[in-house]
Amino acid sequence: MTHLHLIVVIALVCAVLVGCSSSPVIDGRGARDQVADKVDIARLDAEGDANGTRVLSDVLPPYEPVASLSGKITSIGESTTTNLVARVAAEFRRMYPDVTLQVIASPISIGPSALLEGRADLVPMSRPLTPEEVQSFTKKYGYPPTEIKVAADALAIYVEKGNSVPGLTLGQLDGIFSQTQRRSGSSIEKWGQLGLTGEWIDRPITLYGYGPDDGANQIFQQRVLDGGAFRLSLRVEGGGSSIVQGVAADPGAIGFASIFFTCKRVRVVELAGADGRFYAPTEENVRNRRYPLSRFLYVCVNKPPRQPLGGPAAEFLRFLLSREGQQIVAAGGNIPLDAATVEQGRHTLAE
Amino acid sequence: MRLYLRTYQFASLLGVWITLLVCGGSAALARSPAKDSPRQVGATDAGQPIMAAELDELTRAFADRYVGLLASTCDALKKDNPDPMQRREAQVLMLNCATNVYDIASNADAFTRMLDLLVVTTLVSQVWIDDDRVAEVFAGREELLIRALHHSRVEAWALAAQVLRPEQLDLMDYLLWDWRRHNPDMVRVSFVRFSNFAIGRGKSANSEVLAASGLYANVGRAGQAVAETRLLTERMFYMLKRMPTLLRWQVEAIKDDTLATTEVGNGLTDFHRLTEQVEQLPKNVAAERQAILTALTEANGVVTSLGQTSNSLNEMLKTADGLIARYDGVDRKLSRPFDIREYTEAVKELAVAVGKMNDMLKSSNELLGSSEWDRRIQQVSQSADERIKMAAEQSQRVVHDTFWRVYAALSFLFVMLILCLAAAFMLMRRLIKRVVSNTAGLRSEGDHTADHEAGPATNARSAGRKGISE
């Protein structure tokens, strides 16, 4: 019995000591430190590194939280960027529990109309707004919508891992994917036409890609097909991972999807840049735009000119354009922005 | 902590997804006007609604097709495959997927069933194709499995596209991919369900919508209980019909597991080695005989060479005699004078040589004719006999031991098989009895429902729960 008492007493003392050491610090540290604790910078750094994307945490400005924040944010937009917004929103909610954040994915054409009608505070997009969308908005409000870059991305060209095609030009891609061949002028339907030999010479090329409602499809159509039409044989898949798996399961396949979806059974093909040299969609080549199918992910907002954006939506974007926000971007597998682009975005919000 | 944070992020994404789900695809459920009208659970791209009953049929048919395709693929992977690990992996893949897909297909909620099938088919295909596990496990035979899994995934997504909108599919695709990125080491993914992604989500989104819409409000508690029991019964019958197949695959998996264990593997290696030795036995005996023959030939060679020596010595003797004769018959006038000293020396030398040769011949003759030579020959012969006998005994022992082990292993497997079948038979009988008694009880209580609605309903539900718990 005496031993039991002793053990209980020791356990209680240990519990008290542990409890004291792990209790929240409520003294001289500011809100910034407490928020930093919540955001868990070390974890995000580690995850960013683990994903092979080195975060520019030493050059990006840290997030400085406000004392209190409440309200509602509605985000309606395209799914690729909505995924990113939802990840950041999870951390944002933990910092500001009084903010209600509703994140809804929609077809890419729905977001701009939701912004136009005032149904959405944030509109995630995987491509810039089209002139028609900007025109409609300007017609109603008298000023254009504001597009904030929140992450970088690359449309990668995938082939099966056994395919040895060394690199492709945009002209060759046009010949492969397009039925109009505006850029190349010639049709490429077999791997032998791309220099492959042996059993590959007569192997037909199978195409995988996104549907017409997806931003990636529209970017590819604009930059590679020169506005031309996709071949009817393009196999449209429901998402990026479906495209990549389609390629992985078919030795004769080629497909385009975000670099986010790369996997072991596929190989990413280098593309010829503007200088004629071939570039892989690495973080560096995407940031400096040498890789020709680099793109930004955007969040569009309704901000009158020369009036700083206010409210919880502005705070959310400030968080997204901070060191912590970009670390979440990297941890999720996307490519974070460089310091200059982040600064440009913050300036746009504040001016 | 990290897991918690990831889960938190994941839950957030899931929240988005469920929001979409509730607002979109299953919104039609909430607007269902009457209890007898067909339930609409989604809309296709072309705007054609799909009814719950239709989805019911589609998901169950897909489950059967998926299992059938996977079973035939795994059978093909196992056929003529000498690698026990590959056979076991194929069996485990087939068994796990079939068990879980049947479990999903017996779910009462068609919408949840569709989501779970989507999750399982996608994750399984990601593990085997995207992560290239197929090349690691089934090197050289991967094409079959890749084709089957990818085909199933495409079919599952096509099924989901009849219920979910493109952006919902895109988000689901992202959700699954993200889950896989955060769980790269998990290879047995057929146990994962859509509900596993949610935190504290007791019911499916579809069920929540149903409850909120008050669709069953005018049916009454007894009716609900009867419906629940009917679904439970359907689920049980669905599983029971497929139980024998699953059981047979389970037994095969046990067999493959047993064969793939290290101990049995070593035993089989020993067995192969010993079998090879047994096969080598005639060759060994032939080699022994050949060695003996060679030894004897060599012995004959010695005798022959001794005979040749004897002959050459005889020649030498003849030469010596000739020499002496020459000395005897020499013309003394034409040559130098006879020197008695030379003659004496020559005779002495020849006499010594002849003596030595005679001794040698004598000893050779003695050797060949001696009992010692016979004894040596007998020793050689006996040694050869012993070696042949020993080889034969060893081979017999090897054969006996090996076959004894094989008999023991087979007996053990048969006993296990009989026990498994007996257990399954008893289980099935018990389940069928319970189901029949529950259904009968419900029918009899259902007759009283019109007069006493609440009481029988409670009993029926409790009977249903009893069935579940048991």
PDB file of N, CA and C in Angstrom, chain B residues 386-450:
ATOM      1  N   GLU B 386      31.121 -50.907 -50.471  1.00  0.00           N
ATOM      2  CA  GLU B 386      30.617 -50.145 -49.312  1.00  0.00           C
ATOM      3  C   GLU B 386      30.130 -48.768 -49.733  1.00  0.00           C
ATOM      4  N   ARG B 387      30.895 -48.143 -50.623  1.00  0.00           N
ATOM      5  CA  ARG B 387      30.494 -46.810 -51.071  1.00  0.00           C
ATOM      6  C   ARG B 387      29.163 -46.861 -51.815  1.00  0.00           C
ATOM      7  N   ILE B 388      29.014 -47.863 -52.642  1.00  0.00           N
ATOM      8  CA  ILE B 388      27.742 -47.999 -53.373  1.00  0.00           C
ATOM      9  C   ILE B 388      26.603 -48.236 -52.394  1.00  0.00           C
ATOM     10  N   LYS B 389      26.885 -49.112 -51.407  1.00  0.00           N
ATOM     11  CA  LYS B 389      25.841 -49.427 -50.436  1.00  0.00           C
ATOM     12  C   LYS B 389      25.460 -48.182 -49.628  1.00  0.00           C
ATOM     13  N   MET B 390      26.501 -47.420 -49.224  1.00  0.00           N
ATOM     14  CA  MET B 390      26.251 -46.226 -48.418  1.00  0.00           C
ATOM     15  C   MET B 390      25.415 -45.211 -49.202  1.00  0.00           C
ATOM     16  N   ALA B 391      25.787 -45.017 -50.451  1.00  0.00           N
ATOM     17  CA  ALA B 391      25.032 -44.078 -51.297  1.00  0.00           C
ATOM     18  C   ALA B 391      23.581 -44.508 -51.421  1.00  0.00           C
ATOM     19  N   ALA B 392      23.383 -45.807 -51.582  1.00  0.00           N
ATOM     20  CA  ALA B 392      22.019 -46.318 -51.718  1.00  0.00           C
ATOM     21  C   ALA B 392      21.231 -46.096 -50.432  1.00  0.00           C
ATOM     22  N   GLU B 393      21.892 -46.380 -49.262  1.00  0.00           N
ATOM     23  CA  GLU B 393      21.209 -46.199 -47.976  1.00  0.00           C
ATOM     24  C   GLU B 393      20.853 -44.739 -47.744  1.00  0.00           C
ATOM     25  N   GLN B 394      21.809 -43.849 -48.058  1.00  0.00           N
ATOM     26  CA  GLN B 394      21.548 -42.414 -47.872  1.00  0.00           C
ATOM     27  C   GLN B 394      20.375 -41.960 -48.730  1.00  0.00           C
ATOM     28  N   SER B 395      20.370 -42.413 -49.920  1.00  0.00           N
ATOM     29  CA  SER B 395      19.292 -42.015 -50.825  1.00  0.00           C
ATOM     30  C   SER B 395      17.949 -42.501 -50.309  1.00  0.00           C
ATOM     31  N   GLN B 396      17.948 -43.751 -49.831  1.00  0.00           N
ATOM     32  CA  GLN B 396      16.684 -44.290 -49.304  1.00  0.00           C
ATOM     33  C   GLN B 396      16.212 -43.477 -48.103  1.00  0.00           C
ATOM     34  N   ARG B 397      17.195 -43.129 -47.234  1.00  0.00           N
ATOM     35  CA  ARG B 397      16.821 -42.375 -46.037  1.00  0.00           C
ATOM     36  C   ARG B 397      16.253 -41.011 -46.429  1.00  0.00           C
ATOM     37  N   VAL B 398      16.922 -40.396 -47.382  1.00  0.00           N
ATOM     38  CA  VAL B 398      16.472 -39.083 -47.854  1.00  0.00           C
ATOM     39  C   VAL B 398      15.051 -39.171 -48.385  1.00  0.00           C
ATOM     40  N   VAL B 399      14.815 -40.176 -49.193  1.00  0.00           N
ATOM     41  CA  VAL B 399      13.485 -40.332 -49.788  1.00  0.00           C
ATOM     42  C   VAL B 399      12.444 -40.551 -48.694  1.00  0.00           C
ATOM     43  N   HIS B 400      12.763 -41.427 -47.741  1.00  0.00           N
ATOM     44  CA  HIS B 400      11.810 -41.706 -46.667  1.00  0.00           C
ATOM     45  C   HIS B 400      11.498 -40.455 -45.862  1.00  0.00           C
ATOM     46  N   ASP B 401      12.584 -39.748 -45.439  1.00  0.00           N
ATOM     47  CA  ASP B 401      12.378 -38.544 -44.619  1.00  0.00           C
ATOM     48  C   ASP B 401      11.553 -37.510 -45.355  1.00  0.00           C
ATOM     49  N   THR B 402      11.874 -37.298 -46.579  1.00  0.00           N
ATOM     50  CA  THR B 402      11.187 -36.256 -47.350  1.00  0.00           C
ATOM     51  C   THR B 402       9.716 -36.580 -47.512  1.00  0.00           C
ATOM     52  N   PHE B 403       9.460 -37.803 -47.888  1.00  0.00           N
ATOM     53  CA  PHE B 403       8.061 -38.136 -48.084  1.00  0.00           C
ATOM     54  C   PHE B 403       7.285 -38.128 -46.772  1.00  0.00           C
ATOM     55  N   TRP B 404       7.973 -38.450 -45.684  1.00  0.00           N
ATOM     56  CA  TRP B 404       7.309 -38.369 -44.394  1.00  0.00           C
ATOM     57  C   TRP B 404       6.896 -36.919 -44.099  1.00  0.00           C
ATOM     58  N   ARG B 405       7.827 -35.989 -44.395  1.00  0.00           N
ATOM     59  CA  ARG B 405       7.530 -34.572 -44.153  1.00  0.00           C
ATOM     60  C   ARG B 405       6.372 -34.103 -45.037  1.00  0.00           C
ATOM     61  N   VAL B 406       6.411 -34.501 -46.262  1.00  0.00           N
ATOM     62  CA  VAL B 406       5.336 -34.086 -47.173  1.00  0.00           C
ATOM     63  C   VAL B 406       4.009 -34.618 -46.694  1.00  0.00           C
ATOM     64  N   TYR B 407       4.000 -35.898 -46.264  1.00  0.00           N
ATOM     65  CA  TYR B 407       2.749 -36.477 -45.748  1.00  0.00           C
ATOM     66  C   TYR B 407       2.259 -35.686 -44.544  1.00  0.00           C
ATOM     67  N   ALA B 408       3.173 -35.338 -43.647  1.00  0.00           N
ATOM     68  CA  ALA B 408       2.792 -34.600 -42.434  1.00  0.00           C
ATOM     69  C   ALA B 408       2.209 -33.243 -42.801  1.00  0.00           C
ATOM     70  N   ALA B 409       2.884 -32.535 -43.717  1.00  0.00           N
ATOM     71  CA  ALA B 409       2.389 -31.208 -44.122  1.00  0.00           C
ATOM     72  C   ALA B 409       1.013 -31.308 -44.767  1.00  0.00           C
ATOM     73  N   LEU B 410       0.844 -32.299 -45.632  1.00  0.00           N
ATOM     74  CA  LEU B 410      -0.449 -32.465 -46.294  1.00  0.00           C
ATOM     75  C   LEU B 410      -1.536 -32.795 -45.287  1.00  0.00           C
ATOM     76  N   SER B 411      -1.198 -33.652 -44.326  1.00  0.00           N
ATOM     77  CA  SER B 411      -2.186 -34.011 -43.306  1.00  0.00           C
ATOM     78  C   SER B 411      -2.604 -32.771 -42.541  1.00  0.00           C
ATOM     79  N   PHE B 412      -1.606 -31.951 -42.181  1.00  0.00           N
ATOM     80  CA  PHE B 412      -1.898 -30.731 -41.427  1.00  0.00           C
ATOM     81  C   PHE B 412      -2.810 -29.797 -42.224  1.00  0.00           C
ATOM     82  N   LEU B 413      -2.498 -29.639 -43.498  1.00  0.00           N
ATOM     83  CA  LEU B 413      -3.316 -28.760 -44.340  1.00  0.00           C
ATOM     84  C   LEU B 413      -4.739 -29.289 -44.464  1.00  0.00           C
ATOM     85  N   PHE B 414      -4.864 -30.597 -44.620  1.00  0.00           N
ATOM     86  CA  PHE B 414      -6.202 -31.178 -44.733  1.00  0.00           C
ATOM     87  C   PHE B 414      -7.007 -30.976 -43.456  1.00  0.00           C
ATOM     88  N   VAL B 415      -6.325 -31.161 -42.322  1.00  0.00           N
ATOM     89  CA  VAL B 415      -7.026 -30.958 -41.047  1.00  0.00           C
ATOM     90  C   VAL B 415      -7.483 -29.511 -40.944  1.00  0.00           C
ATOM     91  N   MET B 416      -6.593 -28.585 -41.305  1.00  0.00           N
ATOM     92  CA  MET B 416      -6.951 -27.164 -41.253  1.00  0.00           C
ATOM     93  C   MET B 416      -8.126 -26.863 -42.183  1.00  0.00           C
ATOM     94  N   LEU B 417      -8.075 -27.442 -43.361  1.00  0.00           N
ATOM     95  CA  LEU B 417      -9.136 -27.216 -44.342  1.00  0.00           C
ATOM     96  C   LEU B 417     -10.466 -27.694 -43.801  1.00  0.00           C
ATOM     97  N   ILE B 418     -10.450 -28.890 -43.225  1.00  0.00           N
ATOM     98  CA  ILE B 418     -11.700 -29.464 -42.696  1.00  0.00           C
ATOM     99  C   ILE B 418     -12.222 -28.599 -41.554  1.00  0.00           C
ATOM    100  N   LEU B 419     -11.311 -28.135 -40.703  1.00  0.00           N
ATOM    101  CA  LEU B 419     -11.731 -27.283 -39.586  1.00  0.00           C
ATOM    102  C   LEU B 419     -12.337 -25.982 -40.095  1.00  0.00           C
ATOM    103  N   CYS B 420     -11.691 -25.376 -41.085  1.00  0.00           N
ATOM    104  CA  CYS B 420     -12.204 -24.124 -41.655  1.00  0.00           C
ATOM    105  C   CYS B 420     -13.590 -24.330 -42.253  1.00  0.00           C
ATOM    106  N   LEU B 421     -13.723 -25.376 -43.031  1.00  0.00           N
ATOM    107  CA  LEU B 421     -15.013 -25.629 -43.671  1.00  0.00           C
ATOM    108  C   LEU B 421     -16.092 -25.894 -42.630  1.00  0.00           C
ATOM    109  N   ALA B 422     -15.720 -26.653 -41.583  1.00  0.00           N
ATOM    110  CA  ALA B 422     -16.701 -26.954 -40.534  1.00  0.00           C
ATOM    111  C   ALA B 422     -17.132 -25.669 -39.840  1.00  0.00           C
ATOM    112  N   ALA B 423     -16.144 -24.819 -39.541  1.00  0.00           N
ATOM    113  CA  ALA B 423     -16.460 -23.557 -38.863  1.00  0.00           C
ATOM    114  C   ALA B 423     -17.354 -22.697 -39.742  1.00  0.00           C
ATOM    115  N   ALA B 424     -17.021 -22.622 -41.028  1.00  0.00           N
ATOM    116  CA  ALA B 424     -17.825 -21.813 -41.943  1.00  0.00           C
ATOM    117  C   ALA B 424     -19.241 -22.352 -42.058  1.00  0.00           C
ATOM    118  N   PHE B 425     -19.364 -23.645 -42.132  1.00  0.00           N
ATOM    119  CA  PHE B 425     -20.669 -24.268 -42.238  1.00  0.00           C
ATOM    120  C   PHE B 425     -21.527 -23.947 -41.017  1.00  0.00           C
ATOM    121  N   MET B 426     -20.913 -24.063 -39.838  1.00  0.00           N
ATOM    122  CA  MET B 426     -21.649 -23.763 -38.602  1.00  0.00           C
ATOM    123  C   MET B 426     -22.056 -22.306 -38.561  1.00  0.00           C
ATOM    124  N   LEU B 427     -21.135 -21.441 -38.965  1.00  0.00           N
ATOM    125  CA  LEU B 427     -21.418 -20.001 -38.959  1.00  0.00           C
ATOM    126  C   LEU B 427     -22.568 -19.668 -39.900  1.00  0.00           C
ATOM    127  N   MET B 428     -22.514 -20.240 -41.080  1.00  0.00           N
ATOM    128  CA  MET B 428     -23.571 -19.975 -42.056  1.00  0.00           C
ATOM    129  C   MET B 428     -24.918 -20.453 -41.546  1.00  0.00           C
ATOM    130  N   ARG B 429     -24.919 -21.629 -40.948  1.00  0.00           N
ATOM    131  CA  ARG B 429     -26.179 -22.163 -40.425  1.00  0.00           C
ATOM    132  C   ARG B 429     -26.751 -21.247 -39.358  1.00  0.00           C
ATOM    133  N   ARG B 430     -25.850 -20.784 -38.477  1.00  0.00           N
ATOM    134  CA  ARG B 430     -26.312 -19.908 -37.396  1.00  0.00           C
ATOM    135  C   ARG B 430     -26.858 -18.604 -37.955  1.00  0.00           C
ATOM    136  N   LEU B 431     -26.136 -18.035 -38.926  1.00  0.00           N
ATOM    137  CA  LEU B 431     -26.563 -16.765 -39.504  1.00  0.00           C
ATOM    138  C   LEU B 431     -27.915 -16.910 -40.200  1.00  0.00           C
ATOM    139  N   ILE B 432     -28.053 -17.988 -40.968  1.00  0.00           N
ATOM    140  CA  ILE B 432     -29.313 -18.191 -41.702  1.00  0.00           C
ATOM    141  C   ILE B 432     -30.455 -18.341 -40.725  1.00  0.00           C
ATOM    142  N   LYS B 433     -30.215 -19.108 -39.639  1.00  0.00           N
ATOM    143  CA  LYS B 433     -31.270 -19.294 -38.630  1.00  0.00           C
ATOM    144  C   LYS B 433     -31.704 -17.955 -38.057  1.00  0.00           C
ATOM    145  N   ARG B 434     -30.703 -17.147 -37.713  1.00  0.00           N
ATOM    146  CA  ARG B 434     -31.016 -15.853 -37.094  1.00  0.00           C
ATOM    147  C   ARG B 434     -31.808 -14.967 -38.055  1.00  0.00           C
ATOM    148  N   VAL B 435     -31.321 -14.934 -39.293  1.00  0.00           N
ATOM    149  CA  VAL B 435     -31.984 -14.068 -40.274  1.00  0.00           C
ATOM    150  C   VAL B 435     -33.418 -14.504 -40.460  1.00  0.00           C
ATOM    151  N   VAL B 436     -33.622 -15.805 -40.606  1.00  0.00           N
ATOM    152  CA  VAL B 436     -34.971 -16.322 -40.836  1.00  0.00           C
ATOM    153  C   VAL B 436     -35.845 -16.021 -39.636  1.00  0.00           C
ATOM    154  N   SER B 437     -35.295 -16.227 -38.421  1.00  0.00           N
ATOM    155  CA  SER B 437     -36.120 -15.990 -37.234  1.00  0.00           C
ATOM    156  C   SER B 437     -36.436 -14.510 -37.093  1.00  0.00           C
ATOM    157  N   ASN B 438     -35.445 -13.644 -37.390  1.00  0.00           N
ATOM    158  CA  ASN B 438     -35.697 -12.199 -37.298  1.00  0.00           C
ATOM    159  C   ASN B 438     -36.767 -11.767 -38.287  1.00  0.00           C
ATOM    160  N   THR B 439     -36.637 -12.255 -39.507  1.00  0.00           N
ATOM    161  CA  THR B 439     -37.601 -11.871 -40.537  1.00  0.00           C
ATOM    162  C   THR B 439     -38.997 -12.359 -40.153  1.00  0.00           C
ATOM    163  N   ALA B 440     -39.084 -13.592 -39.657  1.00  0.00           N
ATOM    164  CA  ALA B 440     -40.376 -14.144 -39.263  1.00  0.00           C
ATOM    165  C   ALA B 440     -40.960 -13.327 -38.124  1.00  0.00           C
ATOM    166  N   GLY B 441     -40.078 -12.973 -37.158  1.00  0.00           N
ATOM    167  CA  GLY B 441     -40.541 -12.173 -36.013  1.00  0.00           C
ATOM    168  C   GLY B 441     -41.071 -10.847 -36.471  1.00  0.00           C
ATOM    169  N   LEU B 442     -40.384 -10.248 -37.428  1.00  0.00           N
ATOM    170  CA  LEU B 442     -40.808  -8.938 -37.916  1.00  0.00           C
ATOM    171  C   LEU B 442     -42.148  -9.021 -38.634  1.00  0.00           C
ATOM    172  N   ARG B 443     -42.286 -10.082 -39.395  1.00  0.00           N
ATOM    173  CA  ARG B 443     -43.557 -10.224 -40.125  1.00  0.00           C
ATOM    174  C   ARG B 443     -44.721 -10.340 -39.143  1.00  0.00           C
ATOM    175  N   SER B 444     -44.496 -11.156 -38.120  1.00  0.00           N
ATOM    176  CA  SER B 444     -45.589 -11.348 -37.165  1.00  0.00           C
ATOM    177  C   SER B 444     -45.850 -10.066 -36.395  1.00  0.00           C
ATOM    178  N   GLU B 445     -44.760  -9.355 -36.079  1.00  0.00           N
ATOM    179  CA  GLU B 445     -44.963  -8.102 -35.334  1.00  0.00           C
ATOM    180  C   GLU B 445     -45.545  -7.021 -36.230  1.00  0.00           C
ATOM    181  N   GLY B 446     -45.178  -7.092 -37.536  1.00  0.00           N
ATOM    182  CA  GLY B 446     -45.685  -6.103 -38.498  1.00  0.00           C
ATOM    183  C   GLY B 446     -47.204  -6.139 -38.578  1.00  0.00           C
ATOM    184  N   ASP B 447     -47.791  -7.342 -38.329  1.00  0.00           N
ATOM    185  CA  ASP B 447     -49.257  -7.448 -38.355  1.00  0.00           C
ATOM    186  C   ASP B 447     -49.892  -6.622 -37.235  1.00  0.00           C
ATOM    187  N   HIS B 448     -49.155  -6.501 -36.137  1.00  0.00           N
ATOM    188  CA  HIS B 448     -49.701  -5.719 -35.020  1.00  0.00           C
ATOM    189  C   HIS B 448     -49.386  -4.247 -35.136  1.00  0.00           C
ATOM    190  N   THR B 449     -48.578  -3.889 -36.127  1.00  0.00           N
ATOM    191  CA  THR B 449     -48.101  -2.500 -36.195  1.00  0.00           C
ATOM    192  C   THR B 449     -49.242  -1.511 -36.380  1.00  0.00           C
ATOM    193  N   ALA B 450     -50.227  -1.896 -37.145  1.00  0.00           N
ATOM    194  CA  ALA B 450     -51.326  -0.972 -37.415  1.00  0.00           C
ATOM    195  C   ALA B 450     -52.000  -0.552 -36.111  1.00  0.00           C
TER     196      ALA B 450
END
